[in-house]
Amino acid sequence: MTVTEPAPSEAELERHFEHTIAKDQRIEPRDWVPEAYRKTMIRQIAQHAHSEIIGMQPEGNWITRAPSLRRKAILLAKVQDEAGHGLYLYSAAETLGGDRDDMTEKLISGRQKYSSIFNYPTLSFADVGVIGWLVDGAAICNQVPLCRSSYGPYARAMIRICKEESFHQRQGYELLMTMMSGTEQQREMVQDAVNRYWWPSLMMFGPPDDDSPNTAQSMAWKIKRHTNDELRQRFVDMTVPQAEALGVTLPDPDLAWNAERGHYDFGAIDWDELKQVISGGGPCNTERMERRRKAHEDGAWVREAAAAHARKQQQRKEVAA
Amino acid sequence: MAFDNAYEALADAHDDARWAFGTGFEDPLSGVDTTVPSGVDGDDLARYCLMLGDDALVLSHRLQEWCTRAPELEDEVAIANIGLDLLGQARLLLARAGKADGSGRGEDHYAYFRGEHEFRNVRLAEREHADFAQLVAVVLVLTTWRLAVFQRLRTSADPVLAAIAQKGVNELTYHRDYAAQWVVRLGDGTETSHATMVAAFDDVWPLVAELFETHDVERRLPGVAADPAEVRGEFDDVLAQVLSAATLETPQVRAKAGVAGGKGRDGRHTEAMGYLLAELQSVARAHPEATW
């Protein structure tokens, strides 16, 4: 006869969860978690995965036209990395019971979001560099603290992703450096790209703290480590000297060092624009969603064939056995 | 545990070599002895390198077009990977051409500043892929053929070509395997996928014979070049095996004629090639003085 321990009560499980969080230990897939944590975490990881996948499009736009074979290799490798990040993240969400088909469905039906930045167009090859420098730079600011997320599989995914993002950022900055030492036209292309991407990059950190309702809970669960405004400030402080080294002007007349705060002050962000872009009115929302939907739908017959073949193989094995 | 050392893991900043091949250098043959072996005609060696390099460059371009359009994320990664490998092969071969002909021209000169009639790729490489079945059919055919050629080139009298082939064999083995697996899945899968796969091979097959025609340049480079006519048997064996597993028949369709006696290897291409190059070369040509 086996003696089984009585199952722990929900209150005990909850205490254990809170204790794990308080001690800064990781939650692992086998651990009990409150339903709200599970749902929030799946949504956070899925939206991050969606951002990687949709984020392939603006840069993918330039792969076939990249003006040197080295730049082409870099860009192709980078966009490939993003597909890999998306896969990795969907897998992390699956450890919490998320389903990839379901998450994809939520993306293409617009029920789950992706980063607003990818709803802006890439209009010249300089955009490739500026996306590497500013957009990946902002992503790194956002993501490095997530390497300490309380959810273990996500934290570990973030380590690898941040590592590759740092390649991307350096490659972007190096492209801009090269272009800035090139022709006058190239310098103009870079400045124009900076003008278009600076403010949307600042918006990547999300709404201001006083308008970010989920931040408190996420910080308590340690799935978010710094507030939106803290991360935004860190990004600005990091980027201004890089812009000076590059020789570009950031399009903000209010940008100035504040010795008292020990930070750069910057101008007011157009939050109406962010709301418009998030709610579907950005310059490329329709195109990005349409491309993803079409790829998924065009691939349906291929996925069905793979499943049918696998079933037939299984049947053949059973007959042979 | 690893995740406790996130910041440390991120700190070692100088490890570009760990990223994808080809992202960290301007000249793929930097530091390599590129002396043309005695008795070998440098111009012919360059022409031969352009043939093999253009095949890879142009097929890579067609694979790049699939980016963000693949049926599944795993295939997104795989197609980009094959595209990157082929781009790497193209860069090495174009760079070799510039050393062999003594012109010192770099890979970008050949990729961006040649006209359509100067490209020497086989016409199948430039074929557009109307659907995923065509993609895997083209990749299976071209990589099976190229793998057989590269296996022979490993013993080429040109040590640079031999080294490029050595690297390429490992890559092409994977590419062929990827495509073969998909041909089998689609051929055996559903009625729809079977019919689509049949149509794809019917579309591709008229351009297959061209792959095995020995060109004058190849004839003039015994011991250096591989004679493509010699690999036909090996190609047929592999294809027969894959098609059989996929429940497909070898297509019975006529080969496509050349134009005025010339085909891809002579710089006579299909109408699709002009558009491909217009796209590939557009930015580089709009800014000929620029550095990237």
Coordinates of C-alpha atoms in Angstrom, one line a residue:
Chain A
M1 CA 0.0 0.0 0.0
T2 CA 1.3 3.4 -0.9
V3 CA 0.8 6.3 1.3
T4 CA 0.1 9.5 -0.6
E5 CA 0.6 12.9 0.8
P6 CA -2.5 15.1 0.8
A7 CA -2.4 17.5 -2.1
P8 CA -1.4 21.0 -0.9
S9 CA -4.2 23.5 -0.7
E10 CA -4.4 26.4 -3.1
A11 CA -3.5 28.8 -0.3
E12 CA -0.3 26.8 0.4
L13 CA 0.6 26.7 -3.3
E14 CA 0.0 30.4 -3.5
R15 CA 2.3 31.0 -0.4
H16 CA 5.0 28.9 -2.1
F17 CA 4.7 30.9 -5.3
E18 CA 4.9 34.2 -3.4
H19 CA 7.9 32.9 -1.5
T20 CA 9.7 31.9 -4.7
I21 CA 9.1 35.4 -6.1
A22 CA 10.2 37.1 -2.9
K23 CA 13.4 35.1 -2.8
D24 CA 14.1 36.1 -6.4
Q25 CA 14.1 32.5 -7.5
R26 CA 12.8 31.3 -10.8
I27 CA 9.3 29.9 -11.5
E28 CA 9.7 26.8 -13.7
P29 CA 7.1 25.1 -15.9
R30 CA 6.3 22.4 -13.4
D31 CA 5.5 25.0 -10.6
W32 CA 2.0 26.0 -9.6
V33 CA 1.3 29.6 -10.6
P34 CA -1.8 31.8 -10.1
E35 CA -4.0 31.8 -13.2
A36 CA -3.5 35.6 -13.6
Y37 CA 0.3 35.1 -13.6
R38 CA 0.0 32.4 -16.2
K39 CA -2.2 34.4 -18.4
T40 CA -0.2 37.6 -18.1
M41 CA 3.0 35.7 -18.8
I42 CA 1.7 33.9 -21.8
R43 CA 0.4 37.3 -23.2
Q44 CA 3.7 39.0 -22.5
I45 CA 5.8 36.3 -24.1
A46 CA 3.4 35.9 -27.1
Q47 CA 3.4 39.6 -27.8
H48 CA 7.2 39.6 -27.6
A49 CA 7.2 36.7 -30.1
H50 CA 4.7 38.5 -32.4
S51 CA 7.0 41.5 -32.3
E52 CA 10.0 39.4 -33.4
I53 CA 8.0 37.9 -36.3
I54 CA 6.3 41.2 -37.5
G55 CA 9.7 42.9 -36.9
M56 CA 11.2 40.8 -39.7
Q57 CA 9.1 42.7 -42.3
P58 CA 10.5 46.3 -42.2
E59 CA 14.1 45.0 -42.5
G60 CA 13.2 42.1 -44.7
N61 CA 12.0 44.8 -47.1
W62 CA 15.7 45.6 -47.9
I63 CA 17.4 42.2 -48.1
T64 CA 17.1 41.7 -51.8
R65 CA 18.3 45.3 -52.4
A66 CA 21.1 45.5 -49.9
P67 CA 23.9 47.4 -51.6
S68 CA 26.8 45.1 -50.7
L69 CA 27.0 41.4 -50.3
R70 CA 28.4 41.8 -46.7
R71 CA 25.4 44.0 -45.8
K72 CA 23.1 41.5 -47.4
A73 CA 24.6 38.7 -45.3
I74 CA 24.3 40.7 -42.1
L75 CA 20.7 41.7 -42.8
L76 CA 19.7 38.2 -43.8
A77 CA 21.4 36.7 -40.7
K78 CA 19.6 39.4 -38.6
V79 CA 16.2 38.7 -40.0
Q80 CA 16.8 35.0 -39.6
D81 CA 17.7 35.6 -35.9
E82 CA 14.4 37.3 -35.4
A83 CA 12.5 34.3 -36.8
G84 CA 14.6 32.2 -34.4
H85 CA 13.7 34.5 -31.5
G86 CA 10.0 34.2 -32.4
L87 CA 10.2 30.4 -32.4
Y88 CA 12.1 30.4 -29.1
L89 CA 9.6 32.6 -27.5
Y90 CA 6.5 30.8 -28.7
S91 CA 8.1 27.7 -27.2
A92 CA 8.6 29.5 -23.9
A93 CA 4.9 30.4 -24.0
E94 CA 4.1 26.8 -24.7
T95 CA 5.7 25.8 -21.4
L96 CA 2.9 27.7 -19.7
G97 CA 0.2 26.0 -21.8
G98 CA 0.1 28.5 -24.6
D99 CA -0.6 27.0 -28.1
R100 CA 1.4 28.3 -31.1
D101 CA -1.6 28.1 -33.5
D102 CA -3.8 29.9 -31.0
M103 CA -1.2 32.6 -30.5
T104 CA -0.7 33.0 -34.3
E105 CA -4.5 33.2 -34.7
K106 CA -4.6 36.0 -32.0
L107 CA -1.9 37.9 -33.9
I108 CA -3.5 37.7 -37.3
S109 CA -6.9 38.5 -35.9
G110 CA -5.5 41.5 -34.1
R111 CA -6.4 40.3 -30.6
Q112 CA -2.8 40.4 -29.5
K113 CA -0.5 43.2 -30.2
Y114 CA 3.1 43.6 -31.3
S115 CA 5.6 46.4 -30.9
S116 CA 4.2 49.6 -32.4
I117 CA 7.6 50.5 -33.9
F118 CA 7.1 47.9 -36.7
N119 CA 4.2 49.8 -38.1
Y120 CA 6.5 52.4 -39.5
P121 CA 7.9 52.0 -43.0
T122 CA 11.5 51.5 -44.0
L123 CA 12.1 54.1 -46.8
S124 CA 15.9 53.9 -47.5
F125 CA 18.8 51.5 -46.7
A126 CA 19.8 53.9 -43.9
D127 CA 16.7 52.7 -42.1
V128 CA 18.3 49.3 -41.7
G129 CA 21.2 50.9 -39.7
V130 CA 18.9 53.2 -37.7
I131 CA 16.7 50.2 -36.8
G132 CA 19.7 48.4 -35.6
W133 CA 21.0 51.4 -33.6
L134 CA 17.8 52.8 -32.2
V135 CA 15.2 50.1 -32.3
D136 CA 17.4 47.3 -31.3
G137 CA 19.1 49.6 -28.8
A138 CA 15.7 50.3 -27.2
A139 CA 14.8 46.6 -27.3
I140 CA 18.0 45.8 -25.5
C141 CA 17.2 48.4 -22.8
N142 CA 13.8 46.8 -22.4
Q143 CA 15.0 43.2 -22.5
V144 CA 18.2 43.0 -20.5
P145 CA 16.2 43.4 -17.3
L146 CA 14.0 40.6 -18.5
C147 CA 16.9 38.2 -18.3
R148 CA 16.0 38.4 -14.6
S149 CA 12.3 37.7 -15.2
S150 CA 10.8 35.5 -12.5
Y151 CA 9.7 33.1 -15.2
G152 CA 12.7 30.8 -15.9
P153 CA 12.2 29.8 -19.5
Y154 CA 11.5 33.4 -20.5
A155 CA 14.5 34.7 -18.6
R156 CA 16.8 32.1 -20.3
A157 CA 15.3 32.9 -23.7
M158 CA 16.0 36.6 -23.1
I159 CA 19.7 35.9 -22.4
R160 CA 20.2 34.4 -25.8
I161 CA 18.0 37.0 -27.5
C162 CA 19.8 39.9 -25.9
K163 CA 23.1 38.4 -27.0
E164 CA 22.0 38.4 -30.6
E165 CA 20.3 41.8 -30.3
S166 CA 23.7 43.2 -29.2
F167 CA 25.2 41.9 -32.5
H168 CA 22.3 43.6 -34.3
Q169 CA 22.8 46.9 -32.6
R170 CA 26.5 47.0 -33.2
Q171 CA 26.0 46.1 -36.9
G172 CA 23.4 48.9 -37.3
Y173 CA 25.7 51.4 -35.7
E174 CA 28.6 50.3 -37.7
L175 CA 26.6 50.7 -41.0
L176 CA 25.6 54.2 -39.9
M177 CA 29.2 55.1 -39.1
T178 CA 30.2 53.9 -42.6
M179 CA 27.4 55.8 -44.3
M180 CA 28.3 59.0 -42.4
S181 CA 31.8 58.8 -43.7
G182 CA 30.5 58.2 -47.2
T183 CA 28.8 60.6 -49.6
E184 CA 26.7 63.7 -48.8
Q185 CA 23.6 61.8 -50.0
Q186 CA 24.4 59.0 -47.6
R187 CA 24.7 61.4 -44.7
E188 CA 21.3 62.9 -45.7
M189 CA 19.8 59.4 -45.8
V190 CA 21.0 58.7 -42.3
Q191 CA 19.7 62.0 -40.9
D192 CA 16.4 61.5 -42.5
A193 CA 16.1 58.0 -41.1
V194 CA 17.0 59.3 -37.6
N195 CA 14.4 62.0 -37.9
R196 CA 11.7 59.4 -38.7
Y197 CA 12.7 56.8 -36.1
W198 CA 13.7 58.8 -33.0
W199 CA 10.3 59.5 -31.6
P200 CA 8.8 56.1 -32.4
S201 CA 11.8 54.6 -30.7
L202 CA 11.0 56.5 -27.5
M203 CA 7.5 55.3 -27.8
M204 CA 8.7 51.7 -27.7
F205 CA 8.9 51.9 -23.9
G206 CA 5.2 52.2 -23.7
P207 CA 2.9 54.8 -22.2
P208 CA 4.2 57.1 -19.3
D209 CA 4.2 55.5 -15.8
D210 CA 1.1 57.5 -14.7
D211 CA -0.8 55.9 -17.6
S212 CA 0.5 52.3 -17.4
P213 CA -2.1 50.4 -15.4
N214 CA -0.4 47.0 -15.5
T215 CA 3.1 48.0 -14.4
A216 CA 2.5 47.6 -10.6
Q217 CA 1.3 44.0 -10.8
S218 CA 4.1 43.1 -13.3
M219 CA 6.7 44.6 -11.1
A220 CA 5.3 42.8 -8.0
W221 CA 5.5 39.5 -9.9
K222 CA 9.0 40.4 -11.1
I223 CA 8.1 39.9 -14.7
K224 CA 8.9 43.6 -15.2
R225 CA 11.9 45.1 -13.4
H226 CA 11.9 48.8 -14.3
T227 CA 9.1 51.2 -15.2
N228 CA 8.6 52.5 -18.7
D229 CA 9.9 56.0 -17.9
E230 CA 13.0 54.6 -16.2
L231 CA 13.9 52.6 -19.2
R232 CA 13.1 55.4 -21.6
Q233 CA 15.4 57.7 -19.7
R234 CA 18.2 55.1 -19.7
F235 CA 17.8 54.8 -23.4
V236 CA 18.0 58.5 -24.0
D237 CA 21.1 58.9 -21.8
M238 CA 22.8 56.0 -23.6
T239 CA 21.9 57.3 -27.1
V240 CA 22.7 61.0 -27.0
P241 CA 26.5 60.5 -26.9
Q242 CA 26.2 57.9 -29.6
A243 CA 24.4 60.4 -31.8
E244 CA 27.1 62.9 -31.2
A245 CA 29.8 60.4 -32.1
L246 CA 27.9 59.6 -35.3
G247 CA 27.4 63.2 -36.2
V248 CA 23.6 63.2 -36.5
T249 CA 21.1 65.5 -34.8
L250 CA 18.3 64.0 -32.8
P251 CA 15.1 65.8 -33.8
D252 CA 14.3 67.3 -30.4
P253 CA 15.1 70.9 -29.6
D254 CA 14.4 70.3 -25.9
L255 CA 17.1 67.6 -25.6
A256 CA 19.7 68.9 -23.1
W257 CA 21.8 67.6 -20.3
N258 CA 20.4 68.3 -16.8
A259 CA 23.3 68.3 -14.4
E260 CA 21.0 68.4 -11.4
R261 CA 19.1 65.3 -12.4
G262 CA 22.2 63.7 -13.9
H263 CA 20.1 62.8 -17.0
Y264 CA 19.2 64.3 -20.3
D265 CA 15.9 66.2 -20.5
F266 CA 13.9 65.6 -23.6
G267 CA 10.8 67.0 -25.2
A268 CA 7.2 65.9 -24.9
I269 CA 6.3 62.6 -26.7
D270 CA 3.2 62.7 -28.9
W271 CA 1.2 60.1 -27.1
D272 CA -1.7 60.6 -29.4
E273 CA 0.4 59.2 -32.2
L274 CA 1.3 56.1 -30.1
K275 CA -2.4 55.5 -29.4
Q276 CA -3.2 55.9 -33.1
V277 CA -0.5 53.4 -34.1
I278 CA -1.4 50.9 -31.4
S279 CA -5.1 51.1 -32.4
G280 CA -4.3 50.2 -36.0
G281 CA -3.8 53.6 -37.5
G282 CA -0.1 53.5 -38.0
P283 CA 1.4 53.9 -41.5
C284 CA 1.9 50.2 -42.0
N285 CA -0.4 48.3 -39.6
T286 CA -2.6 47.0 -42.4
E287 CA 0.3 45.9 -44.6
R288 CA 2.2 44.1 -41.7
M289 CA -0.9 42.2 -40.6
E290 CA -1.9 41.4 -44.2
R291 CA 1.6 40.0 -45.0
R292 CA 1.6 37.8 -41.9
R293 CA -2.0 36.6 -42.5
K294 CA -1.2 35.8 -46.2
A295 CA 2.0 33.8 -45.3
H296 CA 0.0 31.8 -42.8
E297 CA -2.9 31.2 -45.1
D298 CA -0.7 30.4 -48.1
G299 CA 1.1 27.9 -46.0
A300 CA -1.9 26.1 -44.8
W301 CA -1.8 23.4 -47.5
V302 CA 1.9 22.8 -46.7
R303 CA 1.2 22.3 -43.0
E304 CA -1.7 20.1 -43.8
A305 CA 0.4 18.0 -46.1
A306 CA 3.1 17.6 -43.5
A307 CA 0.5 16.5 -40.9
A308 CA -1.0 14.0 -43.5
H309 CA 2.4 12.6 -44.3
A310 CA 3.2 12.1 -40.6
R311 CA -0.1 10.3 -40.1
K312 CA 0.6 8.0 -43.1
Q313 CA 4.1 7.3 -41.8
Q314 CA 2.7 6.3 -38.4
Q315 CA 0.1 4.1 -40.0
R316 CA 2.7 2.4 -42.2
K317 CA 4.8 1.8 -39.1
E318 CA 1.9 0.2 -37.3
V319 CA 1.0 -2.0 -40.2
A320 CA 4.7 -3.1 -40.4
A321 CA 4.9 -3.9 -36.7
Chain B
M1 CA 23.0 28.6 -13.3
A2 CA 23.2 30.3 -16.7
F3 CA 20.4 32.8 -16.2
D4 CA 21.9 34.2 -13.1
N5 CA 24.9 35.3 -15.2
A6 CA 22.9 37.2 -17.8
Y7 CA 24.9 40.4 -17.5
E8 CA 28.2 38.5 -17.7
A9 CA 27.0 36.5 -20.7
L10 CA 26.2 39.8 -22.4
A11 CA 29.4 41.5 -21.5
D12 CA 31.9 39.8 -23.8
A13 CA 31.4 42.2 -26.6
H14 CA 34.0 41.0 -29.2
D15 CA 32.7 37.7 -30.5
D16 CA 31.3 38.6 -33.9
A17 CA 32.8 35.3 -35.2
R18 CA 30.1 33.5 -33.3
W19 CA 27.5 35.1 -35.5
A20 CA 26.6 34.1 -39.0
F21 CA 29.3 33.4 -41.6
G22 CA 30.1 36.5 -43.7
T23 CA 29.0 39.2 -41.4
G24 CA 32.4 40.0 -40.1
F25 CA 34.6 40.6 -43.2
E26 CA 34.7 42.7 -46.4
D27 CA 37.0 40.5 -48.4
P28 CA 36.1 36.8 -48.1
L29 CA 39.6 35.7 -49.3
S30 CA 41.6 38.0 -47.2
G31 CA 44.8 36.3 -46.1
V32 CA 44.4 33.5 -48.6
D33 CA 47.1 32.7 -51.2
T34 CA 45.2 33.3 -54.4
T35 CA 48.0 32.7 -56.9
V36 CA 46.6 30.9 -60.0
P37 CA 48.3 27.5 -60.3
S38 CA 50.7 27.2 -63.2
G39 CA 49.3 26.0 -66.4
V40 CA 45.8 27.3 -65.5
D41 CA 44.3 30.1 -67.5
G42 CA 43.4 32.8 -65.0
D43 CA 40.6 34.2 -67.2
D44 CA 39.0 30.8 -67.7
L45 CA 39.3 30.1 -64.0
A46 CA 37.6 33.4 -63.3
R47 CA 34.8 32.6 -65.8
Y48 CA 34.3 29.3 -64.1
C49 CA 34.1 30.9 -60.6
L50 CA 31.5 33.3 -61.9
M51 CA 29.4 30.4 -63.3
L52 CA 29.3 28.7 -59.9
G53 CA 29.2 32.0 -58.0
D54 CA 26.3 33.4 -60.0
D55 CA 24.3 30.1 -59.5
A56 CA 24.6 30.6 -55.8
L57 CA 24.0 34.4 -55.8
V58 CA 20.9 34.2 -57.9
L59 CA 19.3 31.2 -56.1
S60 CA 20.1 32.9 -52.8
H61 CA 18.2 36.0 -54.1
R62 CA 15.1 33.8 -54.9
L63 CA 15.3 32.4 -51.4
Q64 CA 15.6 35.9 -49.9
E65 CA 12.3 36.7 -51.6
W66 CA 10.7 34.1 -49.3
C67 CA 11.6 36.0 -46.2
T68 CA 8.5 36.5 -44.1
R69 CA 6.5 34.4 -46.5
A70 CA 7.4 30.8 -45.4
P71 CA 4.6 28.4 -44.4
E72 CA 6.0 27.9 -40.9
L73 CA 8.6 29.6 -38.7
E74 CA 10.9 26.6 -38.8
D75 CA 11.0 27.0 -42.6
E76 CA 11.5 30.7 -42.3
V77 CA 14.7 29.9 -40.4
A78 CA 15.8 27.1 -42.8
I79 CA 15.2 29.0 -46.0
A80 CA 17.1 32.0 -44.7
N81 CA 19.9 29.6 -43.6
I82 CA 20.2 28.1 -47.1
G83 CA 20.1 31.6 -48.6
L84 CA 22.9 32.7 -46.3
D85 CA 25.0 29.6 -47.1
L86 CA 24.6 30.2 -50.8
L87 CA 25.4 33.9 -50.4
G88 CA 28.6 32.9 -48.6
Q89 CA 29.5 30.5 -51.4
A90 CA 28.8 33.3 -54.0
R91 CA 31.0 35.8 -52.1
L92 CA 33.9 33.4 -52.0
L93 CA 33.6 32.5 -55.7
L94 CA 33.1 36.0 -57.0
A95 CA 36.1 37.1 -54.9
R96 CA 38.1 34.3 -56.4
A97 CA 37.1 35.4 -59.9
G98 CA 38.5 38.9 -59.2
K99 CA 41.8 37.4 -58.1
A100 CA 42.0 34.8 -60.8
D101 CA 41.6 37.3 -63.7
G102 CA 44.1 39.6 -62.2
S103 CA 41.6 42.5 -62.2
G104 CA 41.5 42.8 -58.4
R105 CA 37.8 43.5 -58.6
G106 CA 35.9 42.6 -55.5
E107 CA 32.8 40.6 -55.0
D108 CA 30.5 43.6 -55.1
H109 CA 31.8 44.7 -58.5
Y110 CA 30.6 41.4 -60.0
A111 CA 27.3 41.3 -58.1
Y112 CA 26.2 44.9 -58.7
F113 CA 27.9 46.3 -61.7
R114 CA 27.7 43.6 -64.4
G115 CA 24.9 43.6 -66.9
E116 CA 22.5 40.7 -67.4
H117 CA 24.4 39.2 -70.3
E118 CA 27.5 39.0 -68.1
F119 CA 25.8 36.7 -65.5
R120 CA 26.7 33.1 -66.0
N121 CA 24.2 31.3 -63.8
V122 CA 22.0 28.4 -65.2
R123 CA 18.5 29.6 -65.9
L124 CA 16.9 27.4 -63.3
A125 CA 18.6 29.4 -60.6
E126 CA 16.7 32.6 -61.7
R127 CA 13.3 30.8 -62.0
E128 CA 10.7 32.4 -59.8
H129 CA 8.9 30.2 -57.3
A130 CA 5.2 30.5 -57.6
D131 CA 4.6 28.4 -54.5
F132 CA 6.4 26.4 -51.8
A133 CA 6.4 23.3 -53.9
Q134 CA 8.4 25.1 -56.6
L135 CA 10.8 26.4 -54.1
V136 CA 11.6 22.9 -52.8
A137 CA 11.7 21.4 -56.3
V138 CA 14.2 24.0 -57.4
V139 CA 16.3 23.6 -54.3
L140 CA 16.3 19.9 -54.5
V141 CA 17.4 19.9 -58.2
L142 CA 20.0 22.6 -57.9
T143 CA 21.6 21.4 -54.6
T144 CA 21.7 17.7 -55.7
W145 CA 23.5 18.8 -58.9
R146 CA 25.7 21.3 -57.1
L147 CA 26.6 18.9 -54.3
A148 CA 27.8 16.3 -56.9
V149 CA 29.9 19.0 -58.7
F150 CA 31.4 20.3 -55.4
Q151 CA 32.3 16.8 -54.3
R152 CA 34.5 16.6 -57.3
L153 CA 35.8 20.1 -56.9
R154 CA 37.3 19.2 -53.5
T155 CA 40.2 17.8 -55.5
S156 CA 40.4 20.7 -57.9
A157 CA 43.9 21.7 -59.0
D158 CA 43.0 25.2 -57.8
P159 CA 43.4 25.0 -54.0
V160 CA 41.2 27.9 -53.4
L161 CA 38.3 26.4 -55.4
A162 CA 39.0 23.1 -53.6
A163 CA 38.7 24.8 -50.2
I164 CA 35.5 26.6 -51.2
A165 CA 34.0 23.2 -52.4
Q166 CA 35.1 21.5 -49.1
K167 CA 33.1 24.1 -47.1
G168 CA 30.2 24.0 -49.6
V169 CA 29.8 20.2 -49.5
N170 CA 28.7 20.2 -45.9
E171 CA 26.2 23.0 -46.5
L172 CA 24.8 21.5 -49.7
T173 CA 24.3 18.2 -48.0
Y174 CA 22.0 19.9 -45.5
H175 CA 20.2 21.9 -48.3
R176 CA 19.5 18.8 -50.3
D177 CA 18.2 17.0 -47.3
Y178 CA 15.9 19.8 -46.3
A179 CA 14.4 20.0 -49.8
A180 CA 14.2 16.2 -50.2
Q181 CA 12.2 15.9 -47.0
W182 CA 9.7 18.5 -48.1
V183 CA 9.4 16.9 -51.5
V184 CA 8.5 13.7 -49.8
R185 CA 6.1 15.3 -47.4
L186 CA 4.3 17.2 -50.1
G187 CA 4.3 14.4 -52.6
D188 CA 3.0 11.9 -50.1
G189 CA 0.8 14.3 -48.1
T190 CA -2.6 15.3 -49.4
E191 CA -4.2 15.2 -52.8
T192 CA -3.7 19.0 -53.1
S193 CA 0.0 18.9 -52.1
H194 CA 0.6 15.9 -54.4
A195 CA -0.9 17.7 -57.4
T196 CA 1.0 20.9 -56.5
M197 CA 4.3 19.0 -56.3
V198 CA 3.7 17.3 -59.6
A199 CA 3.0 20.7 -61.2
A200 CA 6.2 22.1 -59.6
F201 CA 8.4 19.4 -61.1
D202 CA 6.7 19.8 -64.5
D203 CA 7.6 23.4 -64.3
V204 CA 11.2 22.9 -63.2
W205 CA 12.1 19.9 -65.4
P206 CA 12.5 21.6 -68.8
L207 CA 15.5 23.5 -67.3
V208 CA 17.2 20.5 -65.9
A209 CA 19.0 19.2 -69.0
E210 CA 20.9 22.5 -69.2
L211 CA 22.7 21.7 -65.9
F212 CA 24.6 18.8 -67.4
E213 CA 25.8 20.4 -70.6
T214 CA 29.6 20.8 -70.6
H215 CA 30.6 24.4 -71.4
D216 CA 33.7 25.3 -73.3
V217 CA 35.1 27.0 -70.2
E218 CA 34.8 23.7 -68.3
R219 CA 36.4 21.9 -71.2
R220 CA 39.4 24.2 -71.1
L221 CA 39.9 23.6 -67.4
P222 CA 40.7 19.9 -67.0
G223 CA 41.6 19.0 -63.4
V224 CA 40.4 22.4 -62.2
A225 CA 36.7 22.3 -63.2
A226 CA 34.3 19.5 -62.7
D227 CA 32.5 18.2 -65.9
P228 CA 28.8 18.5 -65.1
A229 CA 28.0 15.8 -67.7
E230 CA 29.7 13.3 -65.3
V231 CA 27.3 13.9 -62.5
R232 CA 24.1 13.2 -64.4
G233 CA 24.0 9.6 -63.3
E234 CA 24.4 10.4 -59.6
F235 CA 21.8 13.2 -59.9
D236 CA 19.3 10.8 -61.6
D237 CA 19.8 8.2 -58.8
V238 CA 19.2 10.7 -56.0
L239 CA 16.2 12.2 -57.7
A240 CA 14.7 8.7 -58.5
Q241 CA 15.0 7.8 -54.8
V242 CA 13.4 11.0 -53.6
L243 CA 10.6 11.0 -56.2
S244 CA 9.8 7.4 -55.4
A245 CA 9.6 8.1 -51.7
A246 CA 7.3 11.1 -52.6
T247 CA 5.1 8.9 -54.8
L248 CA 6.0 11.0 -57.8
E249 CA 7.1 10.1 -61.3
T250 CA 10.0 11.6 -63.2
P251 CA 8.4 14.4 -65.3
Q252 CA 8.1 13.6 -69.0
V253 CA 8.5 17.1 -70.5
R254 CA 10.7 18.6 -73.2
A255 CA 13.8 20.6 -72.3
K256 CA 13.7 24.3 -72.9
A257 CA 15.7 25.5 -75.9
G258 CA 18.4 28.1 -75.7
V259 CA 18.4 31.5 -77.4
A260 CA 20.5 31.9 -80.5
G261 CA 22.5 28.9 -79.4
G262 CA 23.1 30.2 -75.9
K263 CA 21.8 29.4 -72.4
G264 CA 22.4 30.7 -68.9
R265 CA 26.1 29.8 -68.9
D266 CA 26.5 32.0 -72.1
G267 CA 24.7 34.9 -70.5
R268 CA 21.4 34.2 -72.2
H269 CA 18.7 34.3 -69.6
T270 CA 15.0 34.3 -69.1
E271 CA 12.9 37.4 -69.0
A272 CA 12.7 37.2 -65.2
M273 CA 16.5 37.8 -64.9
G274 CA 16.3 41.5 -65.8
Y275 CA 13.8 42.2 -63.0
L276 CA 15.9 40.2 -60.5
L277 CA 19.0 42.2 -61.3
A278 CA 17.0 45.5 -61.3
E279 CA 16.1 44.8 -57.7
L280 CA 19.4 43.3 -56.6
Q281 CA 21.4 46.2 -58.0
S282 CA 19.1 49.2 -57.5
V283 CA 20.6 50.8 -54.4
A284 CA 24.2 50.0 -55.3
R285 CA 23.8 51.6 -58.7
A286 CA 21.9 54.6 -57.4
H287 CA 24.9 55.4 -55.3
P288 CA 28.0 54.2 -57.2
E289 CA 30.3 56.4 -55.2
A290 CA 29.0 55.3 -51.8
T291 CA 30.6 53.0 -49.3
W292 CA 28.5 50.6 -47.3

